[in-house]
Amino acid sequence: MLSSIGPTGFILLAVIALLLFGPNKLPELGRAVGRTFREFKEGAREIISDDDSSNRKEQEKSKPMAVDSEPESAPKPADKRLPE
């Protein structure tokens, strides 16, 4: 059985963080956590885009070349970006 953290849970976490780190360290801690999440998202985007580009290259290599046919319109790849 999973339960979500309610408003009282967030208040309790804030009080514990205030007691552990003090009022002067909390802004620095928040910035560090934000920077970490941003870097993680950027890294995940790079991995996804690298994977997509390598898949496209492999598909182009395995696709037979037709001499007299018109080029096919390539379907757009699915958007695999992480939400911001």
Short mmCIF file of the N, C-alpha and C atoms (twelve columns), coordinates in Angstrom:
data_MODEL
# 
_entry.id   MODEL 
# 
loop_
_atom_site.group_PDB 
_atom_site.id 
_atom_site.type_symbol 
_atom_site.label_atom_id 
_atom_site.label_alt_id 
_atom_site.label_comp_id 
_atom_site.label_asym_id 
_atom_site.label_seq_id 
_atom_site.Cartn_x 
_atom_site.Cartn_y 
_atom_site.Cartn_z 
_atom_site.pdbx_PDB_model_num 
ATOM 1   N N  . MET A 1  0.843  -1.176 0.000   1 
ATOM 2   C CA . MET A 1  0.000  0.000  0.000   1 
ATOM 3   C C  . MET A 1  0.892  1.244  0.000   1 
ATOM 4   N N  . LEU A 2  0.754  2.056  -1.046  1 
ATOM 5   C CA . LEU A 2  1.543  3.269  -1.164  1 
ATOM 6   C C  . LEU A 2  0.727  4.468  -0.705  1 
ATOM 7   N N  . SER A 3  1.344  5.336  0.038   1 
ATOM 8   C CA . SER A 3  0.664  6.557  0.440   1 
ATOM 9   C C  . SER A 3  1.510  7.740  0.012   1 
ATOM 10  N N  . SER A 4  0.871  8.806  -0.365  1 
ATOM 11  C CA . SER A 4  1.599  9.997  -0.797  1 
ATOM 12  C C  . SER A 4  1.868  10.909 0.392   1 
ATOM 13  N N  . ILE A 5  2.839  11.766 0.230   1 
ATOM 14  C CA . ILE A 5  3.178  12.717 1.288   1 
ATOM 15  C C  . ILE A 5  2.206  13.892 1.194   1 
ATOM 16  N N  . GLY A 6  1.545  14.155 2.264   1 
ATOM 17  C CA . GLY A 6  0.578  15.242 2.294   1 
ATOM 18  C C  . GLY A 6  1.227  16.546 2.748   1 
ATOM 19  N N  . PRO A 7  0.417  17.581 2.935   1 
ATOM 20  C CA . PRO A 7  0.952  18.879 3.363   1 
ATOM 21  C C  . PRO A 7  1.677  18.802 4.709   1 
ATOM 22  N N  . THR A 8  1.171  17.993 5.622   1 
ATOM 23  C CA . THR A 8  1.842  17.884 6.917   1 
ATOM 24  C C  . THR A 8  3.200  17.202 6.777   1 
ATOM 25  N N  . GLY A 9  3.306  16.263 5.848   1 
ATOM 26  C CA . GLY A 9  4.587  15.607 5.595   1 
ATOM 27  C C  . GLY A 9  5.621  16.581 5.064   1 
ATOM 28  N N  . PHE A 10 5.202  17.463 4.137   1 
ATOM 29  C CA . PHE A 10 6.124  18.468 3.605   1 
ATOM 30  C C  . PHE A 10 6.561  19.456 4.688   1 
ATOM 31  N N  . ILE A 11 5.637  19.840 5.545   1 
ATOM 32  C CA . ILE A 11 5.982  20.759 6.638   1 
ATOM 33  C C  . ILE A 11 6.976  20.098 7.586   1 
ATOM 34  N N  . LEU A 12 6.748  18.821 7.893   1 
ATOM 35  C CA . LEU A 12 7.657  18.087 8.769   1 
ATOM 36  C C  . LEU A 12 9.055  17.975 8.136   1 
ATOM 37  N N  . LEU A 13 9.114  17.681 6.837   1 
ATOM 38  C CA . LEU A 13 10.408 17.613 6.144   1 
ATOM 39  C C  . LEU A 13 11.118 18.965 6.150   1 
ATOM 40  N N  . ALA A 14 10.372 20.044 5.959   1 
ATOM 41  C CA . ALA A 14 10.969 21.377 5.977   1 
ATOM 42  C C  . ALA A 14 11.533 21.709 7.353   1 
ATOM 43  N N  . VAL A 15 10.815 21.350 8.401   1 
ATOM 44  C CA . VAL A 15 11.281 21.618 9.765   1 
ATOM 45  C C  . VAL A 15 12.553 20.810 10.055  1 
ATOM 46  N N  . ILE A 16 12.570 19.544 9.647   1 
ATOM 47  C CA . ILE A 16 13.753 18.702 9.869   1 
ATOM 48  C C  . ILE A 16 14.949 19.256 9.093   1 
ATOM 49  N N  . ALA A 17 14.727 19.671 7.834   1 
ATOM 50  C CA . ALA A 17 15.815 20.249 7.037   1 
ATOM 51  C C  . ALA A 17 16.324 21.534 7.673   1 
ATOM 52  N N  . LEU A 18 15.435 22.350 8.190   1 
ATOM 53  C CA . LEU A 18 15.830 23.589 8.856   1 
ATOM 54  C C  . LEU A 18 16.668 23.299 10.093  1 
ATOM 55  N N  . LEU A 19 16.281 22.285 10.854  1 
ATOM 56  C CA . LEU A 19 17.049 21.932 12.048  1 
ATOM 57  C C  . LEU A 19 18.417 21.338 11.694  1 
ATOM 58  N N  . LEU A 20 18.471 20.522 10.650  1 
ATOM 59  C CA . LEU A 20 19.727 19.879 10.267  1 
ATOM 60  C C  . LEU A 20 20.730 20.848 9.644   1 
ATOM 61  N N  . PHE A 21 20.250 21.679 8.723   1 
ATOM 62  C CA . PHE A 21 21.159 22.517 7.940   1 
ATOM 63  C C  . PHE A 21 21.199 23.971 8.374   1 
ATOM 64  N N  . GLY A 22 20.211 24.433 9.051   1 
ATOM 65  C CA . GLY A 22 20.171 25.827 9.472   1 
ATOM 66  C C  . GLY A 22 19.648 26.724 8.369   1 
ATOM 67  N N  . PRO A 23 19.190 27.911 8.736   1 
ATOM 68  C CA . PRO A 23 18.571 28.811 7.745   1 
ATOM 69  C C  . PRO A 23 19.569 29.350 6.718   1 
ATOM 70  N N  . ASN A 24 20.850 29.400 7.029   1 
ATOM 71  C CA . ASN A 24 21.824 29.949 6.082   1 
ATOM 72  C C  . ASN A 24 22.209 28.948 5.000   1 
ATOM 73  N N  . LYS A 25 22.155 27.671 5.308   1 
ATOM 74  C CA . LYS A 25 22.572 26.642 4.351   1 
ATOM 75  C C  . LYS A 25 21.439 26.184 3.429   1 
ATOM 76  N N  . LEU A 26 20.183 26.409 3.790   1 
ATOM 77  C CA . LEU A 26 19.074 25.915 2.977   1 
ATOM 78  C C  . LEU A 26 19.063 26.474 1.551   1 
ATOM 79  N N  . PRO A 27 19.291 27.775 1.320   1 
ATOM 80  C CA . PRO A 27 19.324 28.260 -0.071  1 
ATOM 81  C C  . PRO A 27 20.438 27.601 -0.892  1 
ATOM 82  N N  . GLU A 28 21.603 27.404 -0.281  1 
ATOM 83  C CA . GLU A 28 22.702 26.744 -0.986  1 
ATOM 84  C C  . GLU A 28 22.327 25.303 -1.317  1 
ATOM 85  N N  . LEU A 29 21.693 24.626 -0.381  1 
ATOM 86  C CA . LEU A 29 21.274 23.247 -0.594  1 
ATOM 87  C C  . LEU A 29 20.242 23.167 -1.722  1 
ATOM 88  N N  . GLY A 30 19.309 24.089 -1.740  1 
ATOM 89  C CA . GLY A 30 18.297 24.128 -2.803  1 
ATOM 90  C C  . GLY A 30 18.919 24.354 -4.166  1 
ATOM 91  N N  . ARG A 31 19.882 25.271 -4.250  1 
ATOM 92  C CA . ARG A 31 20.564 25.513 -5.526  1 
ATOM 93  C C  . ARG A 31 21.322 24.279 -5.990  1 
ATOM 94  N N  . ALA A 32 21.980 23.603 -5.066  1 
ATOM 95  C CA . ALA A 32 22.744 22.403 -5.417  1 
ATOM 96  C C  . ALA A 32 21.818 21.297 -5.934  1 
ATOM 97  N N  . VAL A 33 20.679 21.122 -5.285  1 
ATOM 98  C CA . VAL A 33 19.726 20.105 -5.734  1 
ATOM 99  C C  . VAL A 33 19.178 20.470 -7.110  1 
ATOM 100 N N  . GLY A 34 18.856 21.735 -7.326  1 
ATOM 101 C CA . GLY A 34 18.365 22.182 -8.632  1 
ATOM 102 C C  . GLY A 34 19.391 21.968 -9.729  1 
ATOM 103 N N  . ARG A 35 20.654 22.316 -9.445  1 
ATOM 104 C CA . ARG A 35 21.735 22.101 -10.419 1 
ATOM 105 C C  . ARG A 35 21.892 20.620 -10.751 1 
ATOM 106 N N  . THR A 36 21.797 19.780 -9.738  1 
ATOM 107 C CA . THR A 36 21.932 18.334 -9.952  1 
ATOM 108 C C  . THR A 36 20.826 17.807 -10.850 1 
ATOM 109 N N  . PHE A 37 19.583 18.200 -10.595 1 
ATOM 110 C CA . PHE A 37 18.476 17.757 -11.440 1 
ATOM 111 C C  . PHE A 37 18.636 18.259 -12.868 1 
ATOM 112 N N  . ARG A 38 19.065 19.512 -13.048 1 
ATOM 113 C CA . ARG A 38 19.246 20.074 -14.382 1 
ATOM 114 C C  . ARG A 38 20.309 19.301 -15.162 1 
ATOM 115 N N  . GLU A 39 21.440 19.012 -14.509 1 
ATOM 116 C CA . GLU A 39 22.507 18.261 -15.168 1 
ATOM 117 C C  . GLU A 39 22.053 16.846 -15.509 1 
ATOM 118 N N  . PHE A 40 21.271 16.232 -14.636 1 
ATOM 119 C CA . PHE A 40 20.757 14.896 -14.908 1 
ATOM 120 C C  . PHE A 40 19.847 14.908 -16.137 1 
ATOM 121 N N  . LYS A 41 18.949 15.890 -16.222 1 
ATOM 122 C CA . LYS A 41 18.045 15.978 -17.364 1 
ATOM 123 C C  . LYS A 41 18.809 16.218 -18.650 1 
ATOM 124 N N  . GLU A 42 19.830 17.094 -18.624 1 
ATOM 125 C CA . GLU A 42 20.629 17.354 -19.816 1 
ATOM 126 C C  . GLU A 42 21.375 16.099 -20.260 1 
ATOM 127 N N  . GLY A 43 21.925 15.365 -19.312 1 
ATOM 128 C CA . GLY A 43 22.616 14.120 -19.639 1 
ATOM 129 C C  . GLY A 43 21.670 13.095 -20.236 1 
ATOM 130 N N  . ALA A 44 20.477 12.992 -19.679 1 
ATOM 131 C CA . ALA A 44 19.490 12.045 -20.206 1 
ATOM 132 C C  . ALA A 44 19.073 12.445 -21.619 1 
ATOM 133 N N  . ARG A 45 18.912 13.730 -21.880 1 
ATOM 134 C CA . ARG A 45 18.567 14.189 -23.235 1 
ATOM 135 C C  . ARG A 45 19.669 13.836 -24.228 1 
ATOM 136 N N  . GLU A 46 20.933 14.019 -23.817 1 
ATOM 137 C CA . GLU A 46 22.051 13.694 -24.702 1 
ATOM 138 C C  . GLU A 46 22.070 12.204 -25.014 1 
ATOM 139 N N  . ILE A 47 21.846 11.374 -24.016 1 
ATOM 140 C CA . ILE A 47 21.842 9.926  -24.235 1 
ATOM 141 C C  . ILE A 47 20.723 9.539  -25.191 1 
ATOM 142 N N  . ILE A 48 19.550 10.112 -25.005 1 
ATOM 143 C CA . ILE A 48 18.416 9.795  -25.869 1 
ATOM 144 C C  . ILE A 48 18.694 10.268 -27.296 1 
ATOM 145 N N  . SER A 49 19.233 11.477 -27.473 1 
ATOM 146 C CA . SER A 49 19.503 11.975 -28.821 1 
ATOM 147 C C  . SER A 49 20.616 11.174 -29.485 1 
ATOM 148 N N  . ASP A 50 21.639 10.753 -28.728 1 
ATOM 149 C CA . ASP A 50 22.701 9.918  -29.290 1 
ATOM 150 C C  . ASP A 50 22.137 8.578  -29.738 1 
ATOM 151 N N  . ASP A 51 21.242 8.008  -28.954 1 
ATOM 152 C CA . ASP A 51 20.629 6.729  -29.288 1 
ATOM 153 C C  . ASP A 51 19.778 6.861  -30.549 1 
ATOM 154 N N  . ASP A 52 19.004 7.950  -30.655 1 
ATOM 155 C CA . ASP A 52 18.172 8.172  -31.832 1 
ATOM 156 C C  . ASP A 52 19.020 8.330  -33.088 1 
ATOM 157 N N  . SER A 53 20.113 9.089  -33.005 1 
ATOM 158 C CA . SER A 53 20.943 9.318  -34.185 1 
ATOM 159 C C  . SER A 53 21.651 8.038  -34.615 1 
ATOM 160 N N  . SER A 54 22.087 7.214  -33.675 1 
ATOM 161 C CA . SER A 54 22.739 5.955  -34.051 1 
ATOM 162 C C  . SER A 54 21.729 4.988  -34.667 1 
ATOM 163 N N  . ASN A 55 20.489 4.986  -34.182 1 
ATOM 164 C CA . ASN A 55 19.452 4.136  -34.780 1 
ATOM 165 C C  . ASN A 55 19.151 4.571  -36.205 1 
ATOM 166 N N  . ARG A 56 19.094 5.873  -36.457 1 
ATOM 167 C CA . ARG A 56 18.836 6.369  -37.810 1 
ATOM 168 C C  . ARG A 56 19.965 5.993  -38.753 1 
ATOM 169 N N  . LYS A 57 21.219 6.100  -38.292 1 
ATOM 170 C CA . LYS A 57 22.354 5.746  -39.133 1 
ATOM 171 C C  . LYS A 57 22.320 4.268  -39.487 1 
ATOM 172 N N  . GLU A 58 21.984 3.404  -38.529 1 
ATOM 173 C CA . GLU A 58 21.900 1.968  -38.788 1 
ATOM 174 C C  . GLU A 58 20.786 1.665  -39.785 1 
ATOM 175 N N  . GLN A 59 19.661 2.362  -39.682 1 
ATOM 176 C CA . GLN A 59 18.554 2.139  -40.605 1 
ATOM 177 C C  . GLN A 59 18.923 2.597  -42.010 1 
ATOM 178 N N  . GLU A 60 19.643 3.709  -42.126 1 
ATOM 179 C CA . GLU A 60 20.045 4.195  -43.448 1 
ATOM 180 C C  . GLU A 60 21.027 3.245  -44.111 1 
ATOM 181 N N  . LYS A 61 21.925 2.636  -43.340 1 
ATOM 182 C CA . LYS A 61 22.891 1.697  -43.899 1 
ATOM 183 C C  . LYS A 61 22.208 0.430  -44.392 1 
ATOM 184 N N  . SER A 62 21.208 -0.046 -43.677 1 
ATOM 185 C CA . SER A 62 20.552 -1.291 -44.046 1 
ATOM 186 C C  . SER A 62 19.483 -1.097 -45.122 1 
ATOM 187 N N  . LYS A 63 19.115 0.146  -45.412 1 
ATOM 188 C CA . LYS A 63 18.081 0.435  -46.399 1 
ATOM 189 C C  . LYS A 63 18.676 0.322  -47.802 1 
ATOM 190 N N  . PRO A 64 18.071 -0.474 -48.699 1 
ATOM 191 C CA . PRO A 64 18.606 -0.574 -50.062 1 
ATOM 192 C C  . PRO A 64 18.367 0.726  -50.821 1 
ATOM 193 N N  . MET A 65 19.328 1.077  -51.670 1 
ATOM 194 C CA . MET A 65 19.247 2.310  -52.456 1 
ATOM 195 C C  . MET A 65 18.572 2.014  -53.792 1 
ATOM 196 N N  . ALA A 66 17.514 2.735  -54.121 1 
ATOM 197 C CA . ALA A 66 16.839 2.611  -55.412 1 
ATOM 198 C C  . ALA A 66 17.320 3.734  -56.310 1 
ATOM 199 N N  . VAL A 67 17.651 3.412  -57.555 1 
ATOM 200 C CA . VAL A 67 18.248 4.391  -58.454 1 
ATOM 201 C C  . VAL A 67 17.207 5.293  -59.084 1 
ATOM 202 N N  . ASP A 68 16.103 4.744  -59.585 1 
ATOM 203 C CA . ASP A 68 15.136 5.523  -60.346 1 
ATOM 204 C C  . ASP A 68 13.903 5.927  -59.544 1 
ATOM 205 N N  . SER A 69 13.839 5.645  -58.278 1 
ATOM 206 C CA . SER A 69 12.644 5.967  -57.501 1 
ATOM 207 C C  . SER A 69 12.803 7.325  -56.823 1 
ATOM 208 N N  . GLU A 70 11.668 7.905  -56.483 1 
ATOM 209 C CA . GLU A 70 11.672 9.176  -55.770 1 
ATOM 210 C C  . GLU A 70 11.976 8.922  -54.292 1 
ATOM 211 N N  . PRO A 71 12.627 9.867  -53.622 1 
ATOM 212 C CA . PRO A 71 12.934 9.658  -52.204 1 
ATOM 213 C C  . PRO A 71 11.651 9.616  -51.378 1 
ATOM 214 N N  . GLU A 72 11.623 8.720  -50.417 1 
ATOM 215 C CA . GLU A 72 10.471 8.604  -49.540 1 
ATOM 216 C C  . GLU A 72 10.549 9.679  -48.457 1 
ATOM 217 N N  . SER A 73 9.396  10.180 -48.067 1 
ATOM 218 C CA . SER A 73 9.407  11.148 -46.974 1 
ATOM 219 C C  . SER A 73 9.568  10.367 -45.678 1 
ATOM 220 N N  . ALA A 74 10.554 10.736 -44.909 1 
ATOM 221 C CA . ALA A 74 10.863 10.019 -43.671 1 
ATOM 222 C C  . ALA A 74 9.859  10.400 -42.596 1 
ATOM 223 N N  . PRO A 75 9.338  9.413  -41.854 1 
ATOM 224 C CA . PRO A 75 8.431  9.757  -40.748 1 
ATOM 225 C C  . PRO A 75 9.204  10.448 -39.634 1 
ATOM 226 N N  . LYS A 76 8.528  11.332 -38.952 1 
ATOM 227 C CA . LYS A 76 9.169  12.052 -37.862 1 
ATOM 228 C C  . LYS A 76 9.346  11.113 -36.680 1 
ATOM 229 N N  . PRO A 77 10.533 11.148 -36.022 1 
ATOM 230 C CA . PRO A 77 10.734 10.274 -34.868 1 
ATOM 231 C C  . PRO A 77 9.893  10.725 -33.681 1 
ATOM 232 N N  . ALA A 78 9.535  9.790  -32.841 1 
ATOM 233 C CA . ALA A 78 8.745  10.112 -31.657 1 
ATOM 234 C C  . ALA A 78 9.546  11.012 -30.725 1 
ATOM 235 N N  . ASP A 79 8.857  11.939 -30.068 1 
ATOM 236 C CA . ASP A 79 9.508  12.867 -29.171 1 
ATOM 237 C C  . ASP A 79 9.807  12.152 -27.862 1 
ATOM 238 N N  . LYS A 80 11.099 11.911 -27.585 1 
ATOM 239 C CA . LYS A 80 11.493 11.174 -26.381 1 
ATOM 240 C C  . LYS A 80 12.150 12.078 -25.354 1 
ATOM 241 N N  . ARG A 81 11.921 13.368 -25.453 1 
ATOM 242 C CA . ARG A 81 12.528 14.286 -24.504 1 
ATOM 243 C C  . ARG A 81 11.877 14.153 -23.138 1 
ATOM 244 N N  . LEU A 82 12.625 14.476 -22.125 1 
ATOM 245 C CA . LEU A 82 12.099 14.475 -20.776 1 
ATOM 246 C C  . LEU A 82 11.299 15.740 -20.551 1 
ATOM 247 N N  . PRO A 83 10.237 15.679 -19.761 1 
ATOM 248 C CA . PRO A 83 9.468  16.894 -19.487 1 
ATOM 249 C C  . PRO A 83 10.299 17.883 -18.674 1 
ATOM 250 N N  . GLU A 84 10.049 19.135 -18.922 1 
ATOM 251 C CA . GLU A 84 10.813 20.164 -18.218 1 
ATOM 252 C C  . GLU A 84 10.080 20.647 -17.003 1 
# 
